[in-house]
Structure formats: C-alpha cells, structure tokens
Amino acid sequence: MTIKTNVMAGLALAAGIATQSAAQDSWTMTTTWPTSLELIEMDKHFVELANKLTGDDLTIEFFEGGALVPAGEVFGAVESGTIQAGADWPGYWAGRNSAFSPLATTASLFNAVDYVNWIEQWGGADLYNEIYGKFGMVYLPYGVTNNESGFRTNEKIVTLDDLKGKRLRLSGLEQGRLLEKLGGSQVSMAGGEIYQSLERGVIDGAEFSTPNVDFSGGFQQVTKYWATPGWHQSASIFGVMINKASWDALSPETQDDLKVAAQANLIWSLSFTEKRATEAYQQFIDAGIEITRYDDATLAKVQEMANVVIEETACENPDSAKVYLSQLEYLADYAKWRDASAPFNLGRTPNGPDIEKIRACAN
C-alpha cells in the first residue's frame, strides 16, 4: 500500500469517526402528546431551552406524538435505543411497575409545589432515576401541573352518589381503583380518543388534564357539566425519558446543561399552566358549561377512601411503597414549616395515608 493510499484511508477513517461522533451529538425525541393537545407545549419549551444551553454539543430534533411511534410505544422506543429521548407522563407505564403511578400523580395528596419541593430538595429526583433505571433509562422531570379539572359529563355530578354506574374515562392505577370503590367504572383511552367517545356516548364522562388542555381537546363542545375539583389527580408530573447509553455518551457538562434546562422548565411550566388554566376556566363559562363543586364533607370522604387505596396499592409492590414513603416523609417534614406559616403557606398538609403501614411495606 502506498503512502498516498495510507493517507486516503486515514482520511476516510477520520471522516467516518467524525460522522459517528456527530450522530452521537444529535438526538431524536418524541412525545406521547399530539400537537392538538396543549401539554406538548411543555415538551417544546424544554427542547428549546436544551438546544440553547447545549449549543453545538447536542442537538435535539423533536417530533410530535404519533409521528414516529404510537404514544403507548414511546417507552419501548427509548428503552431499546430506537430513539434517544421521549417525553411522557409516568403514570402511563404503571402496568410495567406500579411505582410509576405516584411518580406521575397522586389522589388527593401532593399539589404542584409539593412535587417541585420533593423532586428538587427531598430526594424525589433519585427515585425517578431508580425506577426508570430498571428499564435502562435516565429521567428528568421537567413539567408540573396543579390539580386536574375534574369530570366532564352530560349529567350533573354534585355528590359521590352521582358517580355510581358511570363509565368514565380516567387515567391512573389508584385513581381507577378509587372510582370503582365509589361505584363507577374506569375506561382507559388515549387523550385523542376522548372527544369522539363523548360525542358518541361510548362513555358517560371523562377527565383528562387541566382546563386549558381540556379546552384544547374541544370537550366543551361535547359536554354540559364540569365537576370540580379534580381530586383524582391533585397534581401531575411530566418529563423526558433518556436512553441510558445515550446519556452516558454525553459529556458531564452537557448532562448538567440538560438538568438545568429541566429545572428551569419545571418552574416555567407551573406558572404557564396556571395562567392558561385560569384563562380556560373563563372560556368554559363563556361556552355555557355549568360548573359544580363538591362540598368539604365530600372531599373529606374522598380523602379517607384515597388513603385506603394508596395503602393497599403501595403494599402490593415494594417499589411503590418506597416512593409513597418518601412522599409521606416529605409531607411530615415540610408540615412543620408549612403549618406554622399558614395562611401564607404553599398549600395544605393533607390528612394522608398511614405512613407506618407504608413503611412496613417498603422494607
């Protein structure tokens, strides 16, 4: 082989390595949300921040839900490395591990600030990575919403008895079990299927998300009543699943940039969704929707029943019990200052599940 040939071969090899390196610095990311649902705005905002912070070190190309894989297959696509990242709501994967449920939402327990506090300062972030890590992924929580709207129906719901016999679209493991205890039936379906199911009378009602997201779904066109508050999901967390091998291939600096982007997005999402929810509340009124509210005695009864469901569900899986135990320890710890600073505090200290029962199941 001549010197010229050696040089050409070296250049070709270098070009190949450079191309491979460039490919490693370009990620494909999708989400579980279609463009028609406003939840996707949290994903878009995170990608925008991440691309600005990482500069030339990483480029994330984002695709709306369904463009690459169906929503229910995003988890598997990230786990297998088919794509590097996928945005989600953790509760969708509770069938794989029930611990994903409290990582996504709680029934009458956490509010949005509780999730932010717990994730950022009380060890919650480590538990996301522990549970997602069982599936070869890293997780960055980057979106939070406060309690969901509640049920949207064509028959008025004022008391818990009004839920009996109703077929209601509802997400969440514990949420479905709680509804069954109240005499209703859980129907699971993707957000994009709710409108037609309500329109055709396949279901008697539905919950989905915060008022702004529900309005973007057009639910005001196919329902007459809205029962508040959304006790079934007192807050929700969203974030990005990242393939562990793809994460490990990044420099520590780029990893830190992504963490900063996620933290910034987490706080932005709270104020963004609360502002949009406020605007959408008025839009539902203007659309002629009649809004009802459960009385305090009803909500206290829901709390008691939710506590039982949480205790039962947590004790079926040590991973779930571990997550709930951490959340309850946070609530007990934070209560010292939160209760002392009332009424200027950040939310309530709920009369939640028996922490010792769950502690016993976590060991």
PDB file of C-alpha atoms in Angstrom, residues 13-312:
ATOM      1  CA  LEU A  13     -11.449   6.611   8.701  1.00  0.00           C
ATOM      2  CA  ALA A  14     -11.328  10.029  10.314  1.00  0.00           C
ATOM      3  CA  ALA A  15     -14.343  11.139   8.321  1.00  0.00           C
ATOM      4  CA  GLY A  16     -16.214   8.050   9.461  1.00  0.00           C
ATOM      5  CA  ILE A  17     -15.346   8.697  13.100  1.00  0.00           C
ATOM      6  CA  ALA A  18     -16.331  12.338  12.761  1.00  0.00           C
ATOM      7  CA  THR A  19     -19.662  11.341  11.226  1.00  0.00           C
ATOM      8  CA  GLN A  20     -20.272   8.840  14.021  1.00  0.00           C
ATOM      9  CA  SER A  21     -19.397  11.474  16.639  1.00  0.00           C
ATOM     10  CA  ALA A  22     -21.752  13.957  15.022  1.00  0.00           C
ATOM     11  CA  ALA A  23     -24.509  11.375  15.070  1.00  0.00           C
ATOM     12  CA  GLN A  24     -23.991  10.811  18.779  1.00  0.00           C
ATOM     13  CA  ASP A  25     -24.456  14.550  19.329  1.00  0.00           C
ATOM     14  CA  SER A  26     -27.827  14.575  17.554  1.00  0.00           C
ATOM     15  CA  TRP A  27     -30.826  13.134  19.378  1.00  0.00           C
ATOM     16  CA  THR A  28     -34.271  12.197  18.191  1.00  0.00           C
ATOM     17  CA  MET A  29     -37.023  12.923  20.696  1.00  0.00           C
ATOM     18  CA  THR A  30     -40.759  12.384  20.523  1.00  0.00           C
ATOM     19  CA  THR A  31     -43.649  12.663  22.961  1.00  0.00           C
ATOM     20  CA  THR A  32     -46.881  10.991  23.952  1.00  0.00           C
ATOM     21  CA  TRP A  33     -48.838  14.160  23.041  1.00  0.00           C
ATOM     22  CA  PRO A  34     -50.193  15.227  19.649  1.00  0.00           C
ATOM     23  CA  THR A  35     -49.900  18.864  18.616  1.00  0.00           C
ATOM     24  CA  SER A  36     -53.628  19.321  19.203  1.00  0.00           C
ATOM     25  CA  LEU A  37     -53.211  18.959  22.987  1.00  0.00           C
ATOM     26  CA  GLU A  38     -51.553  21.825  24.827  1.00  0.00           C
ATOM     27  CA  LEU A  39     -49.482  19.505  27.037  1.00  0.00           C
ATOM     28  CA  ILE A  40     -46.997  19.360  24.170  1.00  0.00           C
ATOM     29  CA  GLU A  41     -46.018  22.974  24.897  1.00  0.00           C
ATOM     30  CA  MET A  42     -44.024  21.806  27.937  1.00  0.00           C
ATOM     31  CA  ASP A  43     -42.063  19.425  25.727  1.00  0.00           C
ATOM     32  CA  LYS A  44     -41.400  22.047  23.070  1.00  0.00           C
ATOM     33  CA  HIS A  45     -40.253  24.575  25.657  1.00  0.00           C
ATOM     34  CA  PHE A  46     -37.820  22.074  27.188  1.00  0.00           C
ATOM     35  CA  VAL A  47     -36.323  21.205  23.790  1.00  0.00           C
ATOM     36  CA  GLU A  48     -35.906  24.905  23.005  1.00  0.00           C
ATOM     37  CA  LEU A  49     -34.096  25.506  26.313  1.00  0.00           C
ATOM     38  CA  ALA A  50     -31.959  22.383  25.968  1.00  0.00           C
ATOM     39  CA  ASN A  51     -30.815  23.253  22.459  1.00  0.00           C
ATOM     40  CA  LYS A  52     -29.895  26.776  23.549  1.00  0.00           C
ATOM     41  CA  LEU A  53     -27.950  25.622  26.613  1.00  0.00           C
ATOM     42  CA  THR A  54     -26.083  22.749  24.993  1.00  0.00           C
ATOM     43  CA  GLY A  55     -25.065  24.779  21.943  1.00  0.00           C
ATOM     44  CA  ASP A  56     -23.000  22.765  19.471  1.00  0.00           C
ATOM     45  CA  ASP A  57     -22.591  19.850  21.879  1.00  0.00           C
ATOM     46  CA  LEU A  58     -26.085  18.429  21.353  1.00  0.00           C
ATOM     47  CA  THR A  59     -28.996  18.988  19.014  1.00  0.00           C
ATOM     48  CA  ILE A  60     -32.395  17.531  19.870  1.00  0.00           C
ATOM     49  CA  GLU A  61     -34.781  17.053  16.956  1.00  0.00           C
ATOM     50  CA  PHE A  62     -38.339  16.918  18.271  1.00  0.00           C
ATOM     51  CA  PHE A  63     -41.313  15.100  16.737  1.00  0.00           C
ATOM     52  CA  GLU A  64     -44.929  15.367  17.860  1.00  0.00           C
ATOM     53  CA  GLY A  65     -46.717  12.381  19.327  1.00  0.00           C
ATOM     54  CA  GLY A  66     -47.564   9.706  16.790  1.00  0.00           C
ATOM     55  CA  ALA A  67     -45.109  10.964  14.183  1.00  0.00           C
ATOM     56  CA  LEU A  68     -42.552   8.246  14.918  1.00  0.00           C
ATOM     57  CA  VAL A  69     -44.308   5.689  17.123  1.00  0.00           C
ATOM     58  CA  PRO A  70     -47.742   5.454  18.786  1.00  0.00           C
ATOM     59  CA  ALA A  71     -47.959   7.107  22.199  1.00  0.00           C
ATOM     60  CA  GLY A  72     -48.021   3.790  24.024  1.00  0.00           C
ATOM     61  CA  GLU A  73     -44.769   2.715  22.371  1.00  0.00           C
ATOM     62  CA  VAL A  74     -42.635   5.729  23.314  1.00  0.00           C
ATOM     63  CA  PHE A  75     -41.364   3.972  26.455  1.00  0.00           C
ATOM     64  CA  GLY A  76     -40.182   0.934  24.492  1.00  0.00           C
ATOM     65  CA  ALA A  77     -38.600   3.071  21.775  1.00  0.00           C
ATOM     66  CA  VAL A  78     -36.434   4.869  24.339  1.00  0.00           C
ATOM     67  CA  GLU A  79     -35.702   1.709  26.307  1.00  0.00           C
ATOM     68  CA  SER A  80     -34.460  -0.072  23.168  1.00  0.00           C
ATOM     69  CA  GLY A  81     -32.440   2.909  21.951  1.00  0.00           C
ATOM     70  CA  THR A  82     -34.521   3.295  18.789  1.00  0.00           C
ATOM     71  CA  ILE A  83     -34.766   6.944  19.800  1.00  0.00           C
ATOM     72  CA  GLN A  84     -32.675   8.729  22.393  1.00  0.00           C
ATOM     73  CA  ALA A  85     -35.428  10.547  24.280  1.00  0.00           C
ATOM     74  CA  GLY A  86     -39.173  10.535  24.814  1.00  0.00           C
ATOM     75  CA  ALA A  87     -41.489  12.873  26.726  1.00  0.00           C
ATOM     76  CA  ASP A  88     -44.132  11.275  28.909  1.00  0.00           C
ATOM     77  CA  TRP A  89     -46.450  11.224  31.877  1.00  0.00           C
ATOM     78  CA  PRO A  90     -45.022   8.446  34.099  1.00  0.00           C
ATOM     79  CA  GLY A  91     -48.422   7.041  35.020  1.00  0.00           C
ATOM     80  CA  TYR A  92     -48.826   5.567  31.544  1.00  0.00           C
ATOM     81  CA  TRP A  93     -46.249   2.913  32.467  1.00  0.00           C
ATOM     82  CA  ALA A  94     -47.832   1.749  35.744  1.00  0.00           C
ATOM     83  CA  GLY A  95     -48.509  -1.601  34.093  1.00  0.00           C
ATOM     84  CA  ARG A  96     -44.738  -2.134  33.944  1.00  0.00           C
ATOM     85  CA  ASN A  97     -44.156  -1.051  37.530  1.00  0.00           C
ATOM     86  CA  SER A  98     -46.866   0.418  39.775  1.00  0.00           C
ATOM     87  CA  ALA A  99     -44.280   2.822  41.242  1.00  0.00           C
ATOM     88  CA  PHE A 100     -44.666   4.894  38.079  1.00  0.00           C
ATOM     89  CA  SER A 101     -48.101   5.925  39.341  1.00  0.00           C
ATOM     90  CA  PRO A 102     -47.047   8.100  42.325  1.00  0.00           C
ATOM     91  CA  LEU A 103     -44.164   9.402  40.226  1.00  0.00           C
ATOM     92  CA  ALA A 104     -46.836  10.811  37.923  1.00  0.00           C
ATOM     93  CA  THR A 105     -49.644  11.913  40.217  1.00  0.00           C
ATOM     94  CA  THR A 106     -51.400  11.254  43.499  1.00  0.00           C
ATOM     95  CA  ALA A 107     -55.033  11.018  44.529  1.00  0.00           C
ATOM     96  CA  SER A 108     -55.776  13.858  46.967  1.00  0.00           C
ATOM     97  CA  LEU A 109     -52.201  14.095  48.251  1.00  0.00           C
ATOM     98  CA  PHE A 110     -49.500  16.225  46.552  1.00  0.00           C
ATOM     99  CA  ASN A 111     -50.090  19.591  44.952  1.00  0.00           C
ATOM    100  CA  ALA A 112     -47.762  21.006  42.298  1.00  0.00           C
ATOM    101  CA  VAL A 113     -45.481  22.758  44.797  1.00  0.00           C
ATOM    102  CA  ASP A 114     -45.179  19.518  46.765  1.00  0.00           C
ATOM    103  CA  TYR A 115     -43.881  17.736  43.687  1.00  0.00           C
ATOM    104  CA  VAL A 116     -41.376  20.513  42.969  1.00  0.00           C
ATOM    105  CA  ASN A 117     -40.159  20.557  46.583  1.00  0.00           C
ATOM    106  CA  TRP A 118     -39.942  16.776  46.783  1.00  0.00           C
ATOM    107  CA  ILE A 119     -38.130  16.390  43.466  1.00  0.00           C
ATOM    108  CA  GLU A 120     -35.647  19.179  43.986  1.00  0.00           C
ATOM    109  CA  GLN A 121     -34.880  19.026  47.718  1.00  0.00           C
ATOM    110  CA  TRP A 122     -36.356  15.940  49.375  1.00  0.00           C
ATOM    111  CA  GLY A 123     -34.858  13.145  47.254  1.00  0.00           C
ATOM    112  CA  GLY A 124     -37.604  12.670  44.681  1.00  0.00           C
ATOM    113  CA  ALA A 125     -35.303  13.023  41.665  1.00  0.00           C
ATOM    114  CA  ASP A 126     -33.280   9.999  42.774  1.00  0.00           C
ATOM    115  CA  LEU A 127     -36.398   7.849  42.890  1.00  0.00           C
ATOM    116  CA  TYR A 128     -37.347   8.733  39.310  1.00  0.00           C
ATOM    117  CA  ASN A 129     -33.924   7.575  38.194  1.00  0.00           C
ATOM    118  CA  GLU A 130     -34.113   4.470  40.356  1.00  0.00           C
ATOM    119  CA  ILE A 131     -37.417   3.335  38.842  1.00  0.00           C
ATOM    120  CA  TYR A 132     -36.691   4.373  35.252  1.00  0.00           C
ATOM    121  CA  GLY A 133     -33.183   2.974  35.715  1.00  0.00           C
ATOM    122  CA  LYS A 134     -34.669  -0.507  35.997  1.00  0.00           C
ATOM    123  CA  PHE A 135     -35.516  -0.104  32.303  1.00  0.00           C
ATOM    124  CA  GLY A 136     -32.187   1.336  31.169  1.00  0.00           C
ATOM    125  CA  MET A 137     -33.231   4.980  31.279  1.00  0.00           C
ATOM    126  CA  VAL A 138     -32.417   8.290  32.949  1.00  0.00           C
ATOM    127  CA  TYR A 139     -35.326  10.595  33.778  1.00  0.00           C
ATOM    128  CA  LEU A 140     -35.526  14.370  34.006  1.00  0.00           C
ATOM    129  CA  PRO A 141     -38.820  15.705  35.427  1.00  0.00           C
ATOM    130  CA  TYR A 142     -39.446  18.993  33.633  1.00  0.00           C
ATOM    131  CA  GLY A 143     -43.149  19.735  33.789  1.00  0.00           C
ATOM    132  CA  VAL A 144     -45.697  20.092  36.577  1.00  0.00           C
ATOM    133  CA  THR A 145     -49.370  20.988  36.649  1.00  0.00           C
ATOM    134  CA  ASN A 146     -51.602  21.542  39.634  1.00  0.00           C
ATOM    135  CA  ASN A 147     -54.794  19.567  40.168  1.00  0.00           C
ATOM    136  CA  GLU A 148     -56.677  18.430  37.103  1.00  0.00           C
ATOM    137  CA  SER A 149     -60.036  19.835  36.076  1.00  0.00           C
ATOM    138  CA  GLY A 150     -62.355  17.048  37.173  1.00  0.00           C
ATOM    139  CA  PHE A 151     -65.022  15.074  35.338  1.00  0.00           C
ATOM    140  CA  ARG A 152     -66.752  16.482  32.274  1.00  0.00           C
ATOM    141  CA  THR A 153     -70.166  14.950  31.690  1.00  0.00           C
ATOM    142  CA  ASN A 154     -73.631  15.431  30.245  1.00  0.00           C
ATOM    143  CA  GLU A 155     -75.311  14.561  33.540  1.00  0.00           C
ATOM    144  CA  LYS A 156     -74.612  16.797  36.516  1.00  0.00           C
ATOM    145  CA  ILE A 157     -72.281  15.405  39.205  1.00  0.00           C
ATOM    146  CA  VAL A 158     -72.678  17.026  42.615  1.00  0.00           C
ATOM    147  CA  THR A 159     -72.273  14.173  45.096  1.00  0.00           C
ATOM    148  CA  LEU A 160     -70.318  10.915  45.134  1.00  0.00           C
ATOM    149  CA  ASP A 161     -73.575   9.025  44.568  1.00  0.00           C
ATOM    150  CA  ASP A 162     -73.760  10.670  41.155  1.00  0.00           C
ATOM    151  CA  LEU A 163     -70.679   8.676  40.116  1.00  0.00           C
ATOM    152  CA  LYS A 164     -72.406   5.333  40.616  1.00  0.00           C
ATOM    153  CA  GLY A 165     -72.891   3.387  37.422  1.00  0.00           C
ATOM    154  CA  LYS A 166     -70.964   5.916  35.342  1.00  0.00           C
ATOM    155  CA  ARG A 167     -68.433   4.787  32.727  1.00  0.00           C
ATOM    156  CA  LEU A 168     -65.735   7.447  32.994  1.00  0.00           C
ATOM    157  CA  ARG A 169     -62.509   7.890  31.110  1.00  0.00           C
ATOM    158  CA  LEU A 170     -59.881   8.101  33.843  1.00  0.00           C
ATOM    159  CA  SER A 171     -56.111   7.653  33.959  1.00  0.00           C
ATOM    160  CA  GLY A 172     -54.176   6.197  36.842  1.00  0.00           C
ATOM    161  CA  LEU A 173     -53.932   2.933  38.752  1.00  0.00           C
ATOM    162  CA  GLU A 174     -55.029   4.192  42.157  1.00  0.00           C
ATOM    163  CA  GLN A 175     -57.493   6.563  40.510  1.00  0.00           C
ATOM    164  CA  GLY A 176     -59.298   3.694  38.798  1.00  0.00           C
ATOM    165  CA  ARG A 177     -59.487   1.663  41.997  1.00  0.00           C
ATOM    166  CA  LEU A 178     -60.846   4.671  43.873  1.00  0.00           C
ATOM    167  CA  LEU A 179     -63.513   5.251  41.236  1.00  0.00           C
ATOM    168  CA  GLU A 180     -64.560   1.608  41.490  1.00  0.00           C
ATOM    169  CA  LYS A 181     -64.971   1.979  45.265  1.00  0.00           C
ATOM    170  CA  LEU A 182     -67.236   4.928  44.511  1.00  0.00           C
ATOM    171  CA  GLY A 183     -69.380   2.806  42.207  1.00  0.00           C
ATOM    172  CA  GLY A 184     -68.095   3.982  38.844  1.00  0.00           C
ATOM    173  CA  SER A 185     -66.155   2.181  36.117  1.00  0.00           C
ATOM    174  CA  GLN A 186     -62.777   3.250  34.754  1.00  0.00           C
ATOM    175  CA  VAL A 187     -62.375   3.408  30.987  1.00  0.00           C
ATOM    176  CA  SER A 188     -58.831   3.816  29.698  1.00  0.00           C
ATOM    177  CA  MET A 189     -58.189   5.568  26.415  1.00  0.00           C
ATOM    178  CA  ALA A 190     -55.713   7.968  24.837  1.00  0.00           C
ATOM    179  CA  GLY A 191     -56.412  11.680  25.031  1.00  0.00           C
ATOM    180  CA  GLY A 192     -57.022  11.871  21.305  1.00  0.00           C
ATOM    181  CA  GLU A 193     -59.915   9.388  21.578  1.00  0.00           C
ATOM    182  CA  ILE A 194     -61.879  11.183  24.301  1.00  0.00           C
ATOM    183  CA  TYR A 195     -63.747  13.698  22.119  1.00  0.00           C
ATOM    184  CA  GLN A 196     -65.322  11.121  19.829  1.00  0.00           C
ATOM    185  CA  SER A 197     -66.105   8.788  22.729  1.00  0.00           C
ATOM    186  CA  LEU A 198     -68.000  11.574  24.491  1.00  0.00           C
ATOM    187  CA  GLU A 199     -69.699  12.638  21.283  1.00  0.00           C
ATOM    188  CA  ARG A 200     -70.918   9.111  20.546  1.00  0.00           C
ATOM    189  CA  GLY A 201     -71.905   8.313  24.126  1.00  0.00           C
ATOM    190  CA  VAL A 202     -69.381   5.492  24.431  1.00  0.00           C
ATOM    191  CA  ILE A 203     -68.503   6.907  27.860  1.00  0.00           C
ATOM    192  CA  ASP A 204     -70.591   8.903  30.322  1.00  0.00           C
ATOM    193  CA  GLY A 205     -67.859  11.395  31.059  1.00  0.00           C
ATOM    194  CA  ALA A 206     -64.141  11.995  31.167  1.00  0.00           C
ATOM    195  CA  GLU A 207     -61.253  13.653  32.882  1.00  0.00           C
ATOM    196  CA  PHE A 208     -58.054  14.443  31.067  1.00  0.00           C
ATOM    197  CA  SER A 209     -55.957  17.339  32.273  1.00  0.00           C
ATOM    198  CA  THR A 210     -56.011  20.968  33.345  1.00  0.00           C
ATOM    199  CA  PRO A 211     -58.702  23.332  31.983  1.00  0.00           C
ATOM    200  CA  ASN A 212     -56.533  24.713  29.189  1.00  0.00           C
ATOM    201  CA  VAL A 213     -55.614  21.249  27.922  1.00  0.00           C
ATOM    202  CA  ASP A 214     -59.233  20.111  28.167  1.00  0.00           C
ATOM    203  CA  PHE A 215     -60.347  23.157  26.209  1.00  0.00           C
ATOM    204  CA  SER A 216     -57.748  22.459  23.523  1.00  0.00           C
ATOM    205  CA  GLY A 217     -59.309  18.985  23.301  1.00  0.00           C
ATOM    206  CA  GLY A 218     -62.694  20.528  22.499  1.00  0.00           C
ATOM    207  CA  PHE A 219     -64.512  18.900  25.419  1.00  0.00           C
ATOM    208  CA  GLN A 220     -66.728  21.970  25.847  1.00  0.00           C
ATOM    209  CA  GLN A 221     -68.346  21.004  22.545  1.00  0.00           C
ATOM    210  CA  VAL A 222     -69.487  17.556  23.693  1.00  0.00           C
ATOM    211  CA  THR A 223     -70.276  18.011  27.426  1.00  0.00           C
ATOM    212  CA  LYS A 224     -72.525  20.272  29.501  1.00  0.00           C
ATOM    213  CA  TYR A 225     -71.227  19.916  33.066  1.00  0.00           C
ATOM    214  CA  TRP A 226     -67.893  20.115  34.858  1.00  0.00           C
ATOM    215  CA  ALA A 227     -67.475  18.747  38.415  1.00  0.00           C
ATOM    216  CA  THR A 228     -64.634  20.314  40.409  1.00  0.00           C
ATOM    217  CA  PRO A 229     -62.115  19.933  41.960  1.00  0.00           C
ATOM    218  CA  GLY A 230     -60.075  17.179  40.337  1.00  0.00           C
ATOM    219  CA  TRP A 231     -59.493  15.100  43.479  1.00  0.00           C
ATOM    220  CA  HIS A 232     -58.346  12.119  41.440  1.00  0.00           C
ATOM    221  CA  GLN A 233     -55.121  13.852  40.363  1.00  0.00           C
ATOM    222  CA  SER A 234     -54.142  16.605  42.768  1.00  0.00           C
ATOM    223  CA  ALA A 235     -51.046  17.391  40.656  1.00  0.00           C
ATOM    224  CA  SER A 236     -49.161  15.812  37.753  1.00  0.00           C
ATOM    225  CA  ILE A 237     -45.545  15.470  36.673  1.00  0.00           C
ATOM    226  CA  PHE A 238     -44.183  15.254  33.129  1.00  0.00           C
ATOM    227  CA  GLY A 239     -40.648  14.768  31.895  1.00  0.00           C
ATOM    228  CA  VAL A 240     -38.248  13.130  29.479  1.00  0.00           C
ATOM    229  CA  MET A 241     -37.062   9.531  29.385  1.00  0.00           C
ATOM    230  CA  ILE A 242     -33.477   9.278  28.123  1.00  0.00           C
ATOM    231  CA  ASN A 243     -31.791   6.107  26.952  1.00  0.00           C
ATOM    232  CA  LYS A 244     -29.022   5.403  29.489  1.00  0.00           C
ATOM    233  CA  ALA A 245     -26.375   4.633  26.862  1.00  0.00           C
ATOM    234  CA  SER A 246     -27.170   7.890  25.061  1.00  0.00           C
ATOM    235  CA  TRP A 247     -26.978   9.785  28.351  1.00  0.00           C
ATOM    236  CA  ASP A 248     -23.657   8.198  29.276  1.00  0.00           C
ATOM    237  CA  ALA A 249     -22.214   9.200  25.889  1.00  0.00           C
ATOM    238  CA  LEU A 250     -22.693  12.881  26.753  1.00  0.00           C
ATOM    239  CA  SER A 251     -20.025  14.941  28.467  1.00  0.00           C
ATOM    240  CA  PRO A 252     -20.664  15.838  32.134  1.00  0.00           C
ATOM    241  CA  GLU A 253     -21.082  19.450  31.040  1.00  0.00           C
ATOM    242  CA  THR A 254     -23.819  18.575  28.543  1.00  0.00           C
ATOM    243  CA  GLN A 255     -25.555  16.406  31.122  1.00  0.00           C
ATOM    244  CA  ASP A 256     -25.528  19.369  33.508  1.00  0.00           C
ATOM    245  CA  ASP A 257     -26.959  21.617  30.790  1.00  0.00           C
ATOM    246  CA  LEU A 258     -29.875  19.240  30.313  1.00  0.00           C
ATOM    247  CA  LYS A 259     -30.502  19.118  34.060  1.00  0.00           C
ATOM    248  CA  VAL A 260     -30.547  22.920  34.206  1.00  0.00           C
ATOM    249  CA  ALA A 261     -32.957  23.054  31.266  1.00  0.00           C
ATOM    250  CA  ALA A 262     -35.253  20.583  33.032  1.00  0.00           C
ATOM    251  CA  GLN A 263     -35.209  22.546  36.295  1.00  0.00           C
ATOM    252  CA  ALA A 264     -35.947  25.815  34.507  1.00  0.00           C
ATOM    253  CA  ASN A 265     -38.737  24.210  32.533  1.00  0.00           C
ATOM    254  CA  LEU A 266     -40.251  22.716  35.688  1.00  0.00           C
ATOM    255  CA  ILE A 267     -40.777  26.139  37.255  1.00  0.00           C
ATOM    256  CA  TRP A 268     -41.851  27.752  33.986  1.00  0.00           C
ATOM    257  CA  SER A 269     -44.444  25.035  33.402  1.00  0.00           C
ATOM    258  CA  LEU A 270     -46.179  25.717  36.721  1.00  0.00           C
ATOM    259  CA  SER A 271     -46.765  29.398  36.070  1.00  0.00           C
ATOM    260  CA  PHE A 272     -47.532  28.802  32.383  1.00  0.00           C
ATOM    261  CA  THR A 273     -50.179  26.158  33.011  1.00  0.00           C
ATOM    262  CA  GLU A 274     -51.771  28.044  35.919  1.00  0.00           C
ATOM    263  CA  LYS A 275     -52.129  31.153  33.740  1.00  0.00           C
ATOM    264  CA  ARG A 276     -53.553  29.121  30.872  1.00  0.00           C
ATOM    265  CA  ALA A 277     -55.868  27.205  33.229  1.00  0.00           C
ATOM    266  CA  THR A 278     -57.245  30.488  34.543  1.00  0.00           C
ATOM    267  CA  GLU A 279     -57.927  31.715  31.033  1.00  0.00           C
ATOM    268  CA  ALA A 280     -59.552  28.421  30.051  1.00  0.00           C
ATOM    269  CA  TYR A 281     -61.787  28.428  33.138  1.00  0.00           C
ATOM    270  CA  GLN A 282     -63.422  31.575  31.807  1.00  0.00           C
ATOM    271  CA  GLN A 283     -63.589  30.082  28.317  1.00  0.00           C
ATOM    272  CA  PHE A 284     -65.598  27.136  29.657  1.00  0.00           C
ATOM    273  CA  ILE A 285     -68.003  29.558  31.369  1.00  0.00           C
ATOM    274  CA  ASP A 286     -68.345  31.543  28.144  1.00  0.00           C
ATOM    275  CA  ALA A 287     -69.071  28.279  26.304  1.00  0.00           C
ATOM    276  CA  GLY A 288     -72.045  27.689  28.596  1.00  0.00           C
ATOM    277  CA  ILE A 289     -70.586  24.903  30.732  1.00  0.00           C
ATOM    278  CA  GLU A 290     -72.198  24.587  34.183  1.00  0.00           C
ATOM    279  CA  ILE A 291     -69.517  24.166  36.848  1.00  0.00           C
ATOM    280  CA  THR A 292     -70.257  22.400  40.129  1.00  0.00           C
ATOM    281  CA  ARG A 293     -68.085  21.827  43.183  1.00  0.00           C
ATOM    282  CA  TYR A 294     -68.037  19.028  45.758  1.00  0.00           C
ATOM    283  CA  ASP A 295     -68.631  20.234  49.311  1.00  0.00           C
ATOM    284  CA  ASP A 296     -65.994  19.900  52.040  1.00  0.00           C
ATOM    285  CA  ALA A 297     -67.615  16.828  53.603  1.00  0.00           C
ATOM    286  CA  THR A 298     -67.496  15.051  50.238  1.00  0.00           C
ATOM    287  CA  LEU A 299     -63.837  15.894  49.736  1.00  0.00           C
ATOM    288  CA  ALA A 300     -63.040  14.635  53.251  1.00  0.00           C
ATOM    289  CA  LYS A 301     -64.734  11.339  52.371  1.00  0.00           C
ATOM    290  CA  VAL A 302     -62.719  11.120  49.159  1.00  0.00           C
ATOM    291  CA  GLN A 303     -59.542  11.690  51.183  1.00  0.00           C
ATOM    292  CA  GLU A 304     -60.375   8.792  53.512  1.00  0.00           C
ATOM    293  CA  MET A 305     -61.056   6.462  50.612  1.00  0.00           C
ATOM    294  CA  ALA A 306     -57.993   7.613  48.693  1.00  0.00           C
ATOM    295  CA  ASN A 307     -55.819   6.861  51.721  1.00  0.00           C
ATOM    296  CA  VAL A 308     -57.093   3.285  51.810  1.00  0.00           C
ATOM    297  CA  VAL A 309     -56.462   2.791  48.102  1.00  0.00           C
ATOM    298  CA  ILE A 310     -52.942   4.214  48.380  1.00  0.00           C
ATOM    299  CA  GLU A 311     -52.105   1.954  51.318  1.00  0.00           C
ATOM    300  CA  GLU A 312     -53.442  -1.112  49.512  1.00  0.00           C
TER     301      GLU A 312
END
